[in-house]
Short mmCIF file of C-alpha atoms and ligand atoms in Angstrom, two decimals:
data_model
loop_
_atom_site.label_atom_id
_atom_site.label_comp_id
_atom_site.label_asym_id
_atom_site.label_seq_id
_atom_site.Cartn_x
_atom_site.Cartn_y
_atom_site.Cartn_z
CA MET A 5 60.65 101.54 47.40
CA LYS A 6 62.48 104.77 48.73
CA PHE A 7 63.29 105.57 52.13
CA ASP A 8 61.95 109.33 53.18
CA VAL A 9 63.61 110.41 56.23
CA GLU A 10 60.49 113.23 57.14
CA LYS A 11 58.11 110.41 56.18
CA PHE A 12 59.75 107.87 58.26
CA MET A 13 60.19 110.35 61.03
CA ALA A 14 56.53 111.81 61.03
CA GLU A 15 55.45 108.21 61.90
CA ILE A 16 58.00 108.02 64.80
CA ILE A 17 57.06 111.52 66.34
CA ALA A 18 53.28 110.42 66.14
CA LYS A 19 53.81 107.02 67.29
CA ASN A 20 56.33 108.31 70.39
CA PRO A 21 54.77 111.66 71.65
CA ALA A 22 56.48 114.09 74.24
CA GLU A 23 59.92 111.80 73.57
CA PRO A 24 62.20 114.75 72.08
CA GLU A 25 65.28 112.84 72.86
CA PHE A 26 64.13 109.66 71.39
CA HIS A 27 63.13 111.69 68.09
CA GLN A 28 66.48 113.44 68.01
CA ALA A 29 68.22 110.29 68.36
CA VAL A 30 66.34 108.43 65.71
CA ARG A 31 66.58 111.19 63.36
CA GLU A 32 70.24 111.53 63.59
CA VAL A 33 70.23 107.92 62.83
CA ALA A 34 67.83 107.90 59.61
CA GLU A 35 69.51 110.90 58.40
CA SER A 36 72.94 109.00 58.08
CA LEU A 37 71.27 106.30 56.81
CA GLU A 38 69.21 107.57 54.14
CA ASP A 39 71.46 107.06 51.17
CA PHE A 40 72.93 103.73 52.08
CA LEU A 41 69.32 102.85 52.43
CA ASN A 42 68.56 103.84 49.17
CA ASP A 43 71.24 101.95 47.73
CA ASN A 44 70.54 98.73 49.71
CA PRO A 45 66.53 98.15 49.18
CA LYS A 46 66.71 94.94 50.89
CA TYR A 47 67.11 96.99 54.70
CA ILE A 48 63.71 99.23 53.38
CA GLU A 49 61.90 96.24 52.45
CA ASN A 50 62.21 94.42 55.30
CA LYS A 51 61.50 97.54 57.37
CA ILE A 52 64.99 97.33 59.24
CA LEU A 53 64.89 100.82 60.67
CA GLU A 54 61.10 101.24 61.55
CA ARG A 55 61.51 97.66 63.81
CA ILE A 56 64.85 99.02 65.72
CA ALA A 57 62.66 101.99 66.66
CA GLU A 58 60.16 100.14 68.06
CA PRO A 59 61.82 98.39 71.30
CA GLU A 60 61.25 94.52 71.48
CA ARG A 61 59.88 94.99 75.07
CA VAL A 62 59.55 97.76 77.61
CA VAL A 63 59.02 97.28 81.24
CA MET A 64 58.06 100.03 83.46
CA PHE A 65 57.07 99.62 87.33
CA ARG A 66 56.64 100.82 90.87
CA VAL A 67 59.85 101.12 92.99
CA PRO A 68 58.39 101.70 96.60
CA TRP A 69 61.41 102.01 99.72
CA VAL A 70 61.30 103.82 102.64
CA ASP A 71 63.72 106.62 103.74
CA ASP A 72 65.85 107.45 106.67
CA LYS A 73 62.98 109.37 108.58
CA GLY A 74 60.43 106.70 107.72
CA GLU A 75 58.47 108.18 105.22
CA ILE A 76 57.53 106.18 101.91
CA GLN A 77 58.88 107.05 98.73
CA ILE A 78 57.79 106.22 95.35
CA ASN A 79 60.27 106.27 92.25
CA ARG A 80 59.55 104.87 88.47
CA GLY A 81 61.65 101.66 87.12
CA PHE A 82 62.06 101.15 83.65
CA ARG A 83 63.92 98.30 81.39
CA ILE A 84 63.89 98.87 77.68
CA GLN A 85 65.14 95.85 75.75
CA THR A 86 65.65 97.52 72.54
CA ASN A 87 67.17 94.89 70.50
CA SER A 88 68.19 91.10 70.76
CA ALA A 89 69.47 90.20 67.22
CA ILE A 90 72.86 90.11 67.59
CA GLY A 91 73.11 89.13 71.41
CA PRO A 92 71.30 89.19 74.61
CA TYR A 93 69.98 93.05 75.46
CA LYS A 94 72.99 95.31 77.15
CA GLY A 95 72.94 98.57 78.57
CA GLY A 96 73.31 100.15 81.71
CA PHE A 97 70.96 101.27 84.75
CA ARG A 98 70.78 105.45 84.81
CA PHE A 99 69.69 106.69 88.35
CA HIS A 100 68.94 110.22 87.80
CA PRO A 101 66.23 112.70 88.43
CA SER A 102 65.59 113.15 84.20
CA VAL A 103 64.98 109.73 83.55
CA THR A 104 61.82 109.16 81.31
CA LEU A 105 60.49 106.42 79.32
CA GLY A 106 61.65 108.77 76.69
CA SER A 107 64.79 109.22 77.41
CA LEU A 108 65.89 105.69 78.09
CA LYS A 109 64.35 104.65 74.64
CA PHE A 110 67.06 107.06 73.13
CA LEU A 111 69.60 105.62 75.01
CA GLY A 112 68.51 101.60 74.40
CA PHE A 113 68.39 102.73 70.56
CA GLU A 114 71.93 104.20 70.83
CA GLN A 115 73.22 101.44 72.65
CA THR A 116 72.20 99.09 70.15
CA PHE A 117 74.34 100.58 67.19
CA LYS A 118 77.21 101.15 69.58
CA ASN A 119 77.32 97.57 70.72
CA SER A 120 77.22 96.27 67.28
CA LEU A 121 80.14 98.47 66.79
CA THR A 122 82.22 96.47 69.22
CA THR A 123 81.76 93.49 67.43
CA LEU A 124 81.04 91.46 70.59
CA PRO A 125 77.52 89.58 70.81
CA MET A 126 75.76 92.00 72.86
CA GLY A 127 72.27 93.56 71.86
CA GLY A 128 70.86 96.77 73.19
CA GLY A 129 69.01 97.99 76.17
CA LYS A 130 68.90 100.54 78.82
CA GLY A 131 66.79 101.26 82.17
CA GLY A 132 66.87 102.83 85.28
CA SER A 133 64.79 105.01 87.60
CA ASP A 134 64.08 108.75 87.95
CA PHE A 135 65.77 108.20 91.64
CA ASN A 136 68.04 110.79 92.69
CA PRO A 137 71.16 109.56 95.00
CA GLN A 138 72.12 113.08 95.27
CA GLY A 139 72.42 113.83 99.56
CA LYS A 140 70.92 109.99 100.14
CA SER A 141 72.57 107.57 102.75
CA ASP A 142 74.35 104.50 101.87
CA MET A 143 71.42 102.78 103.62
CA GLU A 144 68.78 104.85 101.25
CA ILE A 145 70.80 103.67 98.11
CA MET A 146 71.01 100.15 99.34
CA ARG A 147 67.14 99.75 99.81
CA PHE A 148 66.11 101.76 96.80
CA CYS A 149 68.65 99.31 94.97
CA GLN A 150 66.78 96.05 96.74
CA SER A 151 63.43 97.16 95.61
CA PHE A 152 64.30 98.35 92.22
CA MET A 153 65.86 94.82 91.56
CA THR A 154 62.84 92.75 93.48
CA GLU A 155 60.73 93.66 90.25
CA MET A 156 63.83 93.90 87.86
CA PHE A 157 64.92 90.44 88.71
CA ARG A 158 62.28 88.69 86.56
CA HIS A 159 63.00 90.35 83.43
CA ILE A 160 66.86 89.79 83.20
CA GLY A 161 69.43 87.01 83.34
CA PRO A 162 72.83 86.39 82.12
CA GLU A 163 71.23 85.11 78.52
CA THR A 164 68.59 87.40 78.38
CA ASP A 165 69.53 91.19 79.11
CA VAL A 166 72.67 91.80 81.13
CA PRO A 167 72.28 95.51 83.00
CA ALA A 168 75.64 97.47 84.26
CA GLY A 169 76.33 101.19 85.46
CA ASP A 170 75.69 104.52 84.08
CA ILE A 171 74.96 108.02 85.79
CA GLY A 172 74.23 107.32 89.24
CA VAL A 173 75.01 103.59 89.38
CA GLY A 174 78.43 102.91 89.93
CA ALA A 175 80.40 99.81 91.82
CA ARG A 176 78.25 100.70 95.28
CA GLU A 177 75.03 100.57 93.23
CA ILE A 178 75.93 97.44 91.22
CA GLY A 179 76.78 95.34 94.26
CA TYR A 180 73.62 95.91 95.84
CA LEU A 181 71.88 95.23 92.95
CA PHE A 182 73.91 91.92 92.06
CA GLY A 183 73.29 91.15 96.04
CA GLN A 184 69.36 91.26 95.57
CA TYR A 185 69.32 89.37 92.21
CA LYS A 186 71.45 86.68 93.68
CA ARG A 187 69.21 86.24 96.54
CA LEU A 188 65.78 85.98 94.66
CA ALA A 189 67.14 84.08 91.75
CA ASN A 190 69.09 81.58 93.86
CA GLN A 191 72.14 81.95 91.17
CA PHE A 192 75.49 83.20 91.23
CA VAL A 193 75.47 84.30 87.71
CA GLY A 194 77.16 87.34 85.38
CA VAL A 195 73.48 88.94 85.03
CA LEU A 196 75.29 92.52 85.96
CA THR A 197 78.76 94.21 84.70
CA GLY A 198 80.50 96.31 86.25
CA LYS A 199 80.65 94.19 89.34
CA GLY A 200 83.33 94.13 92.02
CA ARG A 201 86.70 92.26 91.40
CA GLU A 202 85.76 90.06 94.54
CA TYR A 203 82.74 88.79 93.00
CA GLY A 204 83.36 88.62 88.82
CA GLY A 205 83.92 91.87 87.75
CA SER A 206 86.85 92.92 85.59
CA LEU A 207 90.06 94.48 85.68
CA VAL A 208 89.85 97.69 83.56
CA ARG A 209 85.68 98.43 83.54
CA PRO A 210 86.03 100.88 85.79
CA GLU A 211 88.60 102.90 83.37
CA ALA A 212 87.16 101.39 80.34
CA THR A 213 84.69 104.37 79.03
CA GLY A 214 87.57 107.24 79.55
CA TYR A 215 90.36 105.43 78.10
CA GLY A 216 88.71 103.86 75.41
CA THR A 217 87.66 107.32 74.26
CA VAL A 218 90.96 108.52 74.61
CA TYR A 219 92.09 105.74 72.46
CA PHE A 220 89.47 106.79 70.09
CA ALA A 221 90.75 110.49 69.94
CA GLN A 222 94.46 109.26 69.50
CA HIS A 223 93.09 107.29 66.25
CA MET A 224 91.77 110.46 65.09
CA LEU A 225 94.41 112.96 65.76
CA ALA A 226 96.50 110.20 64.35
CA LEU A 227 94.94 110.46 60.93
CA ASN A 228 95.65 114.24 60.95
CA GLY A 229 99.46 113.37 61.74
CA GLU A 230 98.87 114.71 65.56
CA GLU A 231 99.62 112.90 68.92
CA ILE A 232 97.73 113.42 72.31
CA ARG A 233 100.95 114.52 74.13
CA GLY A 234 101.02 118.17 74.62
CA LYS A 235 97.56 118.82 73.77
CA THR A 236 95.09 120.90 76.09
CA ALA A 237 92.05 119.05 76.81
CA VAL A 238 88.41 120.33 78.04
CA VAL A 239 86.82 117.26 79.78
CA SER A 240 82.99 117.99 81.32
CA GLY A 241 81.71 116.02 84.26
CA PHE A 242 83.72 114.60 87.23
CA GLY A 243 82.11 111.11 87.53
CA ASN A 244 83.41 107.71 86.30
CA VAL A 245 83.43 108.27 82.68
CA ALA A 246 85.43 111.73 83.27
CA TRP A 247 87.51 110.00 85.68
CA GLY A 248 88.55 107.39 83.36
CA ALA A 249 89.46 109.98 80.48
CA ALA A 250 91.08 112.39 82.65
CA LYS A 251 93.41 109.56 84.21
CA LYS A 252 94.17 108.31 80.52
CA LEU A 253 94.88 112.05 79.03
CA HIS A 254 97.31 112.72 82.02
CA GLU A 255 98.86 109.30 81.72
CA LEU A 256 99.49 110.44 78.20
CA GLY A 257 101.07 113.49 78.42
CA ALA A 258 97.70 116.06 77.55
CA LYS A 259 96.79 119.04 79.90
CA VAL A 260 93.25 118.72 81.35
CA VAL A 261 92.37 122.52 81.87
CA ALA A 262 88.75 121.99 83.14
CA ILE A 263 86.60 119.35 84.48
CA SER A 264 82.75 120.52 85.38
CA GLY A 265 79.81 119.21 87.42
CA PRO A 266 76.00 120.84 87.59
CA ASP A 267 77.38 123.54 89.97
CA GLY A 268 79.86 124.69 87.25
CA TYR A 269 83.31 124.21 86.24
CA VAL A 270 86.58 124.19 87.73
CA TYR A 271 89.81 125.60 85.60
CA ILE A 272 93.21 124.05 86.20
CA GLU A 273 95.68 126.22 84.55
CA ASP A 274 98.67 123.82 85.12
CA GLY A 275 96.53 120.75 84.21
CA ILE A 276 94.98 118.60 86.41
CA THR A 277 97.67 116.05 88.67
CA ALA A 278 97.45 112.55 89.33
CA GLU A 279 96.20 113.33 93.02
CA GLY A 280 93.41 115.91 91.49
CA VAL A 281 92.63 112.77 89.20
CA ASP A 282 92.29 110.33 92.45
CA TYR A 283 90.08 112.96 93.93
CA MET A 284 87.48 112.99 91.38
CA LEU A 285 86.46 109.33 92.57
CA ASP A 286 86.14 110.75 96.26
CA LEU A 287 84.10 113.66 94.93
CA ARG A 288 81.53 111.27 93.29
CA ALA A 289 81.24 108.74 95.99
CA SER A 290 80.13 111.93 98.35
CA ASN A 291 76.91 111.87 96.52
CA LYS A 292 76.77 115.74 96.76
CA ASN A 293 76.82 116.13 93.11
CA ILE A 294 78.88 119.23 93.29
CA VAL A 295 82.63 119.65 91.50
CA SER A 296 83.56 123.49 93.66
CA PRO A 297 85.12 121.10 96.23
CA PHE A 298 88.00 120.29 93.93
CA ALA A 299 88.83 123.96 93.63
CA GLU A 300 88.91 124.11 97.12
CA LYS A 301 91.33 121.42 97.62
CA PHE A 302 93.62 122.38 94.73
CA GLY A 303 93.59 126.26 95.02
CA ALA A 304 92.10 126.08 91.07
CA LYS A 305 89.70 128.54 89.83
CA PHE A 306 85.79 127.84 90.02
CA ILE A 307 83.39 129.29 87.58
CA ALA A 308 80.18 128.95 89.30
CA GLY A 309 76.74 128.33 87.10
CA LYS A 310 78.94 127.77 83.67
CA LYS A 311 79.94 125.33 81.16
CA PRO A 312 83.58 124.15 80.42
CA TRP A 313 82.96 125.07 76.57
CA GLU A 314 84.26 128.39 76.96
CA VAL A 315 87.96 127.22 77.94
CA LYS A 316 90.59 127.58 75.04
CA CYS A 317 91.50 124.21 74.56
CA ASP A 318 92.60 121.65 71.59
CA ILE A 319 90.41 118.96 71.96
CA ALA A 320 86.75 118.84 73.96
CA PHE A 321 85.54 115.69 75.53
CA PRO A 322 81.81 115.71 76.98
CA CYS A 323 81.38 113.58 79.66
CA ALA A 324 78.45 114.62 81.35
CA ILE A 325 74.90 113.98 79.69
CA GLN A 326 72.82 114.31 76.77
CA ASN A 327 72.48 117.80 75.01
CA GLU A 328 74.94 119.08 77.56
CA LEU A 329 76.87 120.62 74.60
CA GLY A 330 74.64 123.45 72.28
CA ILE A 331 75.47 125.23 69.34
CA GLU A 332 77.00 128.20 70.95
CA ASP A 333 79.23 125.99 73.41
CA ALA A 334 80.14 124.74 69.85
CA LYS A 335 80.62 128.08 68.00
CA ALA A 336 82.86 128.90 71.31
CA LEU A 337 84.85 125.89 71.18
CA VAL A 338 85.76 126.49 67.32
CA ALA A 339 86.24 130.34 68.05
CA ASN A 340 88.78 129.27 70.51
CA GLY A 341 90.64 126.99 68.26
CA CYS A 342 89.42 123.54 69.49
CA LYS A 343 90.03 121.11 66.31
CA TYR A 344 88.49 117.79 68.11
CA VAL A 345 85.14 117.39 69.79
CA VAL A 346 85.23 113.51 71.11
CA GLU A 347 81.40 112.99 72.33
CA THR A 348 81.80 110.68 75.27
CA SER A 349 78.49 111.20 76.98
CA ASN A 350 75.53 109.55 75.00
CA MET A 351 74.46 112.32 72.55
CA GLY A 352 76.07 114.88 74.51
CA CYS A 353 75.69 117.24 71.80
CA THR A 354 72.46 118.61 70.59
CA ALA A 355 71.55 118.02 66.85
CA GLU A 356 72.13 121.68 66.03
CA ALA A 357 75.78 121.41 67.65
CA VAL A 358 76.80 117.86 65.81
CA GLU A 359 75.90 119.51 62.27
CA TYR A 360 78.12 122.42 62.92
CA LEU A 361 80.92 120.25 64.68
CA VAL A 362 80.98 117.93 61.55
CA ALA A 363 81.31 120.60 59.17
CA ASN A 364 83.70 122.98 61.50
CA VAL A 365 85.87 120.17 63.43
CA GLU A 366 86.51 116.46 63.41
CA PHE A 367 83.91 115.43 65.56
CA ALA A 368 83.11 112.08 66.97
CA PRO A 369 79.85 110.50 68.12
CA GLY A 370 79.29 108.90 71.47
CA LYS A 371 77.89 105.81 70.04
CA ALA A 372 81.64 105.41 68.70
CA ALA A 373 84.02 107.11 71.29
CA ASN A 374 82.32 105.85 74.24
CA ALA A 375 82.23 102.22 73.40
CA GLY A 376 85.06 101.10 75.41
CA GLY A 377 82.65 100.89 78.62
CA VAL A 378 80.08 98.42 77.01
CA ALA A 379 83.06 96.60 75.03
CA CYS A 380 84.70 95.92 78.25
CA SER A 381 81.54 94.68 80.13
CA GLY A 382 81.25 92.32 77.15
CA LEU A 383 84.67 91.08 77.91
CA GLU A 384 83.43 90.78 81.77
CA MET A 385 80.69 88.50 80.49
CA SER A 386 83.39 86.23 78.81
CA GLN A 387 85.20 85.76 81.68
CA ASN A 388 82.04 85.08 83.63
CA ALA A 389 81.05 82.64 80.94
CA GLU A 390 84.42 80.91 81.38
CA LYS A 391 84.61 81.33 85.01
CA ARG A 392 87.90 83.02 84.91
CA SER A 393 89.49 86.31 85.07
CA TRP A 394 91.52 88.06 82.87
CA THR A 395 94.71 89.80 83.75
CA ALA A 396 94.92 93.60 83.27
CA GLU A 397 97.15 93.47 80.30
CA GLU A 398 94.67 91.11 78.44
CA VAL A 399 91.94 93.07 79.10
CA GLY A 400 93.45 96.40 78.05
CA ALA A 401 94.69 95.07 75.32
CA GLU A 402 91.36 94.07 73.88
CA LEU A 403 89.80 97.02 74.72
CA ALA A 404 92.50 99.15 72.54
CA LYS A 405 92.27 96.33 69.71
CA ILE A 406 88.02 97.06 69.93
CA MET A 407 88.51 100.56 69.81
CA LYS A 408 90.96 100.86 67.16
CA GLY A 409 88.35 98.40 64.97
CA ILE A 410 85.70 101.12 65.78
CA HIS A 411 87.69 103.71 64.26
CA GLU A 412 88.40 101.62 61.38
CA THR A 413 84.62 100.91 60.75
CA CYS A 414 83.90 104.67 60.96
CA VAL A 415 86.56 105.71 58.78
CA LYS A 416 85.13 103.05 56.36
CA TYR A 417 81.56 103.92 56.11
CA GLY A 418 82.13 107.73 56.77
CA LYS A 419 84.76 108.52 54.53
CA SER A 420 83.92 110.89 51.63
CA ALA A 421 85.75 111.67 48.38
CA ASP A 422 87.48 114.67 49.64
CA GLY A 423 88.92 112.05 52.25
CA LYS A 424 87.28 113.93 55.04
CA VAL A 425 85.60 111.50 57.78
CA ASN A 426 81.81 111.80 58.65
CA TYR A 427 82.43 109.97 61.79
CA VAL A 428 78.71 110.12 62.98
CA LYS A 429 77.70 108.62 59.49
CA GLY A 430 80.40 106.09 59.41
CA ALA A 431 79.33 105.09 62.83
CA ASN A 432 75.51 104.59 61.94
CA ILE A 433 76.28 102.70 58.96
CA GLY A 434 78.72 100.57 60.49
CA GLY A 435 76.60 99.80 63.43
CA PHE A 436 73.56 99.30 61.55
CA ILE A 437 74.65 96.58 59.31
CA LYS A 438 75.45 93.63 61.63
CA VAL A 439 72.28 94.41 63.50
CA ALA A 440 70.18 94.51 60.07
CA ASP A 441 71.74 91.18 58.57
CA ALA A 442 70.90 89.91 61.37
CA MET A 443 67.48 90.65 61.88
CA ILE A 444 67.05 89.62 57.98
CA ALA A 445 68.63 86.25 58.54
CA GLN A 446 65.76 85.64 61.57
CA GLY A 447 62.80 86.46 59.72
CA ILE A 448 59.96 88.78 60.84
CA VAL A 449 60.32 88.28 64.92
O1 2IT B 28 76.03 104.04 77.78
C1 2IT B 28 76.84 102.83 77.89
O2 2IT B 28 77.51 102.16 77.13
C2 2IT B 28 76.94 102.71 79.17
N1 2IT B 28 76.42 102.84 79.95
C3 2IT B 28 77.83 100.80 79.88
C4 2IT B 28 76.59 99.90 79.54
C5 2IT B 28 77.13 98.59 79.80
O3 2IT B 28 76.18 97.61 79.59
O4 2IT B 28 78.59 98.38 80.09
#
């Protein structure tokens, strides 16, 4: 029995039409795993990849709510419960107009491998809505979250499925979602992560994704005898993940010369300051979804309608959204001397860009580099289960240890004979094995 990527993909595409992002995510994994599967036929015989690519359950529902003008609004809600072989489904909610069934299926698929890489007992899932928080009042956001949870609550639970935040879902939204869950379920339990400190949230969770990706970058650099201090970095986005990355990069002495938004990018010649990092939080909280006010406030240059990949840097951190970095962007980065691209958004680079970057720089895929967020969510679940809170030092040390472990896993499975590490291959194989072995052990379910 041989694993044939093209035959496998033809079936995936036929079965999941009009879901290009899902096809992209599955193809990348299938290509990475091809040789490994052919060397380990038990995974082919058990149809493990075919099974992982079929979510265990998909929930899709209507979310009606009333806006501030009294008009009825209808959004669509989803939860993709991709895989529970190694733990309860775990993964964020995304509120963004681009959300579709296919985009969440790709995210749930990626999450399954990512969560496995953390070594913590978490299965894979993802959910969200096409609701657009941009320009909405606080009360509109609350009413939306309550309506969304009114259906969602029956599908989740601390031992079943534990959602968290993602794009458009931060501490405020998690608070409203948690409040409604508690009211409906009549239980105060760790059903969501990314909660506020006062009601079961973990220290370091807000920073964890951004810190984790910088820790991962440090290990990549160390393999080449280099360090973060003194390096020039470009970060895309200005949300929670970009904020955490910029904060840690600044703290470690790197120079962050750009951040970006859907409106363009800000070029910060001397590098972002601590005040600049803090201001990113205000920008996100304003619900305007534009980055240009940063340039006005700090006297930096705003380049409208452009992506930041044209800025010269040593390390690039895509921290915004899938496929934000295409082949032309990848070429521009390499032409400007960039040596490391640490993908921090989920599938932030197009397939073409990934292929080019793997060949020309050190490239880390999001499912490895951004796993610090969900890893810290796993630590929040542990704290909730034992009904205590760990110190920032305890959580931070665990996070650093987990990121180091993920880097080692990528090297273990991604190192080729010439010594070069293919992090994409390493992450995909490393994430696959635990899920696959657990699935075989549990039978055909
Ligand atoms: O993409 C991700 O890993 C997240 N949005 C975080 C998921 C989580 O459960 O903390």
